[in-house]
Amino acid sequence: MLQKTSMIILAGAFSTLLVSPASARFNQCLPEVEQKLAELNINKSVINKISVLARRQSGQNTNRIIGYDATVSFKNCRGHLAIEMNRVCHVKQVYSRNECRFPGVPAY
């Protein structure tokens, strides 16, 4: 009985590993976001929140992740910094929205 229970637990853990890589990339992208913030000389003390969401391919019956979008909100300005990344978290584009402005970053 113990062996059967262990096999079920192992099978469950293995299936979780097979499913989790796409969702686990949310956390994997955080180092790239933090690196970009450091490159832009943005002090962590002014950051209110960092959110990373998956961008999915549109179309019928698809759930394929094509990239990730990070949104960084701040304590000292109304708006946010947007960081667009590909499927492997490589930064493709950075821009700011509303009142937030950063040297060398396009604002829209």
C-alpha atoms as an extended CHARMM CRD file, in Angstrom:
* protein
*
       108  EXT
         1         1  MET       CA              0.0000000000        0.0000000000        0.0000000000  PROA      1               0.0000000000
         2         2  LEU       CA              2.8300000000        2.3960000000        0.8870000000  PROA      2               0.0000000000
         3         3  GLN       CA              4.5420000000        1.6960000000       -2.4330000000  PROA      3               0.0000000000
         4         4  LYS       CA              1.3100000000        2.3750000000       -4.3650000000  PROA      4               0.0000000000
         5         5  THR       CA              0.7960000000        5.6620000000       -2.4920000000  PROA      5               0.0000000000
         6         6  SER       CA              4.3970000000        6.6830000000       -3.2240000000  PROA      6               0.0000000000
         7         7  MET       CA              3.8950000000        5.9280000000       -6.9190000000  PROA      7               0.0000000000
         8         8  ILE       CA              0.7540000000        8.0820000000       -7.0270000000  PROA      8               0.0000000000
         9         9  ILE       CA              2.5670000000       10.9710000000       -5.3200000000  PROA      9               0.0000000000
        10        10  LEU       CA              5.5170000000       10.6590000000       -7.7200000000  PROA      10              0.0000000000
        11        11  ALA       CA              3.1800000000       10.5210000000      -10.7170000000  PROA      11              0.0000000000
        12        12  GLY       CA              1.4280000000       13.6640000000       -9.5030000000  PROA      12              0.0000000000
        13        13  ALA       CA              4.7160000000       15.4770000000       -8.9750000000  PROA      13              0.0000000000
        14        14  PHE       CA              5.9520000000       14.4460000000      -12.4230000000  PROA      14              0.0000000000
        15        15  SER       CA              2.7690000000       15.6320000000      -14.1370000000  PROA      15              0.0000000000
        16        16  THR       CA              3.1100000000       18.9680000000      -12.3190000000  PROA      16              0.0000000000
        17        17  LEU       CA              6.6380000000       19.3340000000      -13.6940000000  PROA      17              0.0000000000
        18        18  LEU       CA              5.3700000000       18.6730000000      -17.2040000000  PROA      18              0.0000000000
        19        19  VAL       CA              2.6940000000       21.3350000000      -16.9220000000  PROA      19              0.0000000000
        20        20  SER       CA              4.5230000000       24.0220000000      -14.9640000000  PROA      20              0.0000000000
        21        21  PRO       CA              7.2900000000       25.3350000000      -17.2500000000  PROA      21              0.0000000000
        22        22  ALA       CA              5.0910000000       27.8810000000      -19.0460000000  PROA      22              0.0000000000
        23        23  SER       CA              3.5540000000       29.1770000000      -15.8470000000  PROA      23              0.0000000000
        24        24  ALA       CA              6.8990000000       29.0250000000      -14.0390000000  PROA      24              0.0000000000
        25        25  ARG       CA              8.3310000000       31.4790000000      -16.5710000000  PROA      25              0.0000000000
        26        26  PHE       CA              6.3950000000       34.2710000000      -14.8500000000  PROA      26              0.0000000000
        27        27  ASN       CA              8.9330000000       34.0750000000      -12.0310000000  PROA      27              0.0000000000
        28        28  GLN       CA             11.7820000000       33.3300000000      -14.4250000000  PROA      28              0.0000000000
        29        29  CYS       CA             11.1800000000       36.6650000000      -16.1670000000  PROA      29              0.0000000000
        30        30  LEU       CA             11.5770000000       38.6810000000      -12.9720000000  PROA      30              0.0000000000
        31        31  PRO       CA             15.4120000000       38.7100000000      -13.1680000000  PROA      31              0.0000000000
        32        32  GLU       CA             15.2120000000       40.2520000000      -16.6620000000  PROA      32              0.0000000000
        33        33  VAL       CA             12.7300000000       42.8530000000      -15.4280000000  PROA      33              0.0000000000
        34        34  GLU       CA             14.9430000000       43.6820000000      -12.4450000000  PROA      34              0.0000000000
        35        35  GLN       CA             18.0030000000       43.8680000000      -14.7040000000  PROA      35              0.0000000000
        36        36  LYS       CA             16.2250000000       46.3100000000      -17.0240000000  PROA      36              0.0000000000
        37        37  LEU       CA             15.1760000000       48.4370000000      -14.0370000000  PROA      37              0.0000000000
        38        38  ALA       CA             18.8040000000       48.5030000000      -12.8540000000  PROA      38              0.0000000000
        39        39  GLU       CA             19.9950000000       49.4970000000      -16.3650000000  PROA      39              0.0000000000
        40        40  LEU       CA             17.5250000000       52.3820000000      -16.2660000000  PROA      40              0.0000000000
        41        41  ASN       CA             18.8130000000       53.4070000000      -12.7970000000  PROA      41              0.0000000000
        42        42  ILE       CA             15.3570000000       53.0370000000      -11.2710000000  PROA      42              0.0000000000
        43        43  ASN       CA             15.5880000000       52.8200000000       -7.5000000000  PROA      43              0.0000000000
        44        44  LYS       CA             13.6620000000       49.8920000000       -5.9870000000  PROA      44              0.0000000000
        45        45  SER       CA             12.3350000000       52.1730000000       -3.2450000000  PROA      45              0.0000000000
        46        46  VAL       CA             10.0740000000       54.0170000000       -5.7320000000  PROA      46              0.0000000000
        47        47  ILE       CA              8.5340000000       50.8110000000       -7.1320000000  PROA      47              0.0000000000
        48        48  ASN       CA              5.0300000000       50.0560000000       -5.9510000000  PROA      48              0.0000000000
        49        49  LYS       CA              4.3860000000       46.7760000000       -7.8050000000  PROA      49              0.0000000000
        50        50  ILE       CA              5.7630000000       44.5440000000      -10.5750000000  PROA      50              0.0000000000
        51        51  SER       CA              3.2880000000       42.3780000000      -12.4950000000  PROA      51              0.0000000000
        52        52  VAL       CA              4.1970000000       39.8740000000      -15.2120000000  PROA      52              0.0000000000
        53        53  LEU       CA              1.4720000000       38.4330000000      -17.4430000000  PROA      53              0.0000000000
        54        54  ALA       CA              1.6230000000       35.9750000000      -20.3100000000  PROA      54              0.0000000000
        55        55  ARG       CA              0.7700000000       37.1860000000      -23.8120000000  PROA      55              0.0000000000
        56        56  ARG       CA             -1.0340000000       34.4140000000      -25.6740000000  PROA      56              0.0000000000
        57        57  GLN       CA             -1.4340000000       33.7540000000      -29.3780000000  PROA      57              0.0000000000
        58        58  SER       CA             -4.8830000000       34.7430000000      -30.5330000000  PROA      58              0.0000000000
        59        59  GLY       CA             -6.9170000000       32.3400000000      -32.5570000000  PROA      59              0.0000000000
        60        60  GLN       CA             -9.1800000000       29.3960000000      -32.3420000000  PROA      60              0.0000000000
        61        61  ASN       CA             -8.3280000000       26.6670000000      -29.8190000000  PROA      61              0.0000000000
        62        62  THR       CA             -4.8750000000       27.9640000000      -28.9510000000  PROA      62              0.0000000000
        63        63  ASN       CA             -3.3290000000       28.6040000000      -25.5770000000  PROA      63              0.0000000000
        64        64  ARG       CA              0.2380000000       29.1280000000      -26.7900000000  PROA      64              0.0000000000
        65        65  ILE       CA              2.3030000000       31.6870000000      -24.8830000000  PROA      65              0.0000000000
        66        66  ILE       CA              4.1070000000       34.0050000000      -27.2860000000  PROA      66              0.0000000000
        67        67  GLY       CA              5.6290000000       36.3770000000      -24.7510000000  PROA      67              0.0000000000
        68        68  TYR       CA              5.3430000000       38.1720000000      -21.4370000000  PROA      68              0.0000000000
        69        69  ASP       CA              4.4020000000       41.7180000000      -20.4800000000  PROA      69              0.0000000000
        70        70  ALA       CA              5.7310000000       43.2570000000      -17.2920000000  PROA      70              0.0000000000
        71        71  THR       CA              4.0960000000       46.3200000000      -15.8050000000  PROA      71              0.0000000000
        72        72  VAL       CA              5.9520000000       48.2900000000      -13.1530000000  PROA      72              0.0000000000
        73        73  SER       CA              3.9330000000       50.8130000000      -11.1510000000  PROA      73              0.0000000000
        74        74  PHE       CA              5.5350000000       53.4920000000       -9.0270000000  PROA      74              0.0000000000
        75        75  LYS       CA              4.9520000000       55.3920000000       -5.7990000000  PROA      75              0.0000000000
        76        76  ASN       CA              6.1670000000       58.7050000000       -7.2140000000  PROA      76              0.0000000000
        77        77  CYS       CA              4.2360000000       58.9880000000      -10.5120000000  PROA      77              0.0000000000
        78        78  ARG       CA              0.8560000000       58.0710000000      -11.9660000000  PROA      78              0.0000000000
        79        79  GLY       CA              1.3600000000       55.5650000000      -14.7500000000  PROA      79              0.0000000000
        80        80  HSD       CA              3.7070000000       52.6780000000      -15.3170000000  PROA      80              0.0000000000
        81        81  LEU       CA              6.7070000000       51.2890000000      -17.1420000000  PROA      81              0.0000000000
        82        82  ALA       CA              5.8960000000       48.5490000000      -19.6570000000  PROA      82              0.0000000000
        83        83  ILE       CA              8.4630000000       45.8700000000      -20.5080000000  PROA      83              0.0000000000
        84        84  GLU       CA              7.5900000000       43.5310000000      -23.3820000000  PROA      84              0.0000000000
        85        85  MET       CA              9.4750000000       40.2170000000      -23.5680000000  PROA      85              0.0000000000
        86        86  ASN       CA              9.4800000000       37.1940000000      -25.8530000000  PROA      86              0.0000000000
        87        87  ARG       CA              8.7760000000       33.5890000000      -24.7850000000  PROA      87              0.0000000000
        88        88  VAL       CA             12.2210000000       33.2110000000      -23.2140000000  PROA      88              0.0000000000
        89        89  CYS       CA             12.0400000000       36.5520000000      -21.3640000000  PROA      89              0.0000000000
        90        90  HSD       CA             14.3300000000       38.4850000000      -23.7300000000  PROA      90              0.0000000000
        91        91  VAL       CA             13.3620000000       42.1680000000      -23.4760000000  PROA      91              0.0000000000
        92        92  LYS       CA             11.9900000000       43.4170000000      -26.8010000000  PROA      92              0.0000000000
        93        93  GLN       CA             10.5750000000       46.8300000000      -25.9490000000  PROA      93              0.0000000000
        94        94  VAL       CA             10.3770000000       49.2400000000      -23.0130000000  PROA      94              0.0000000000
        95        95  TYR       CA              8.1590000000       52.3230000000      -22.7640000000  PROA      95              0.0000000000
        96        96  SER       CA              6.3970000000       54.4150000000      -20.1280000000  PROA      96              0.0000000000
        97        97  ARG       CA              2.7610000000       55.4610000000      -19.8690000000  PROA      97              0.0000000000
        98        98  ASN       CA              0.9710000000       58.4990000000      -18.4420000000  PROA      98              0.0000000000
        99        99  GLU       CA              3.0140000000       60.7200000000      -16.0740000000  PROA      99              0.0000000000
       100       100  CYS       CA              5.9890000000       58.3920000000      -15.5360000000  PROA      100             0.0000000000
       101       101  ARG       CA              9.1010000000       59.4790000000      -17.4420000000  PROA      101             0.0000000000
       102       102  PHE       CA             12.5590000000       57.9030000000      -17.5810000000  PROA      102             0.0000000000
       103       103  PRO       CA             15.6570000000       59.0930000000      -19.4960000000  PROA      103             0.0000000000
       104       104  GLY       CA             16.0610000000       57.2070000000      -22.7760000000  PROA      104             0.0000000000
       105       105  VAL       CA             12.6480000000       55.5150000000      -22.5310000000  PROA      105             0.0000000000
       106       106  PRO       CA              9.8840000000       56.4260000000      -25.0050000000  PROA      106             0.0000000000
       107       107  ALA       CA              6.7380000000       57.7880000000      -23.3260000000  PROA      107             0.0000000000
       108       108  TYR       CA              3.2270000000       57.3460000000      -24.6910000000  PROA      108             0.0000000000
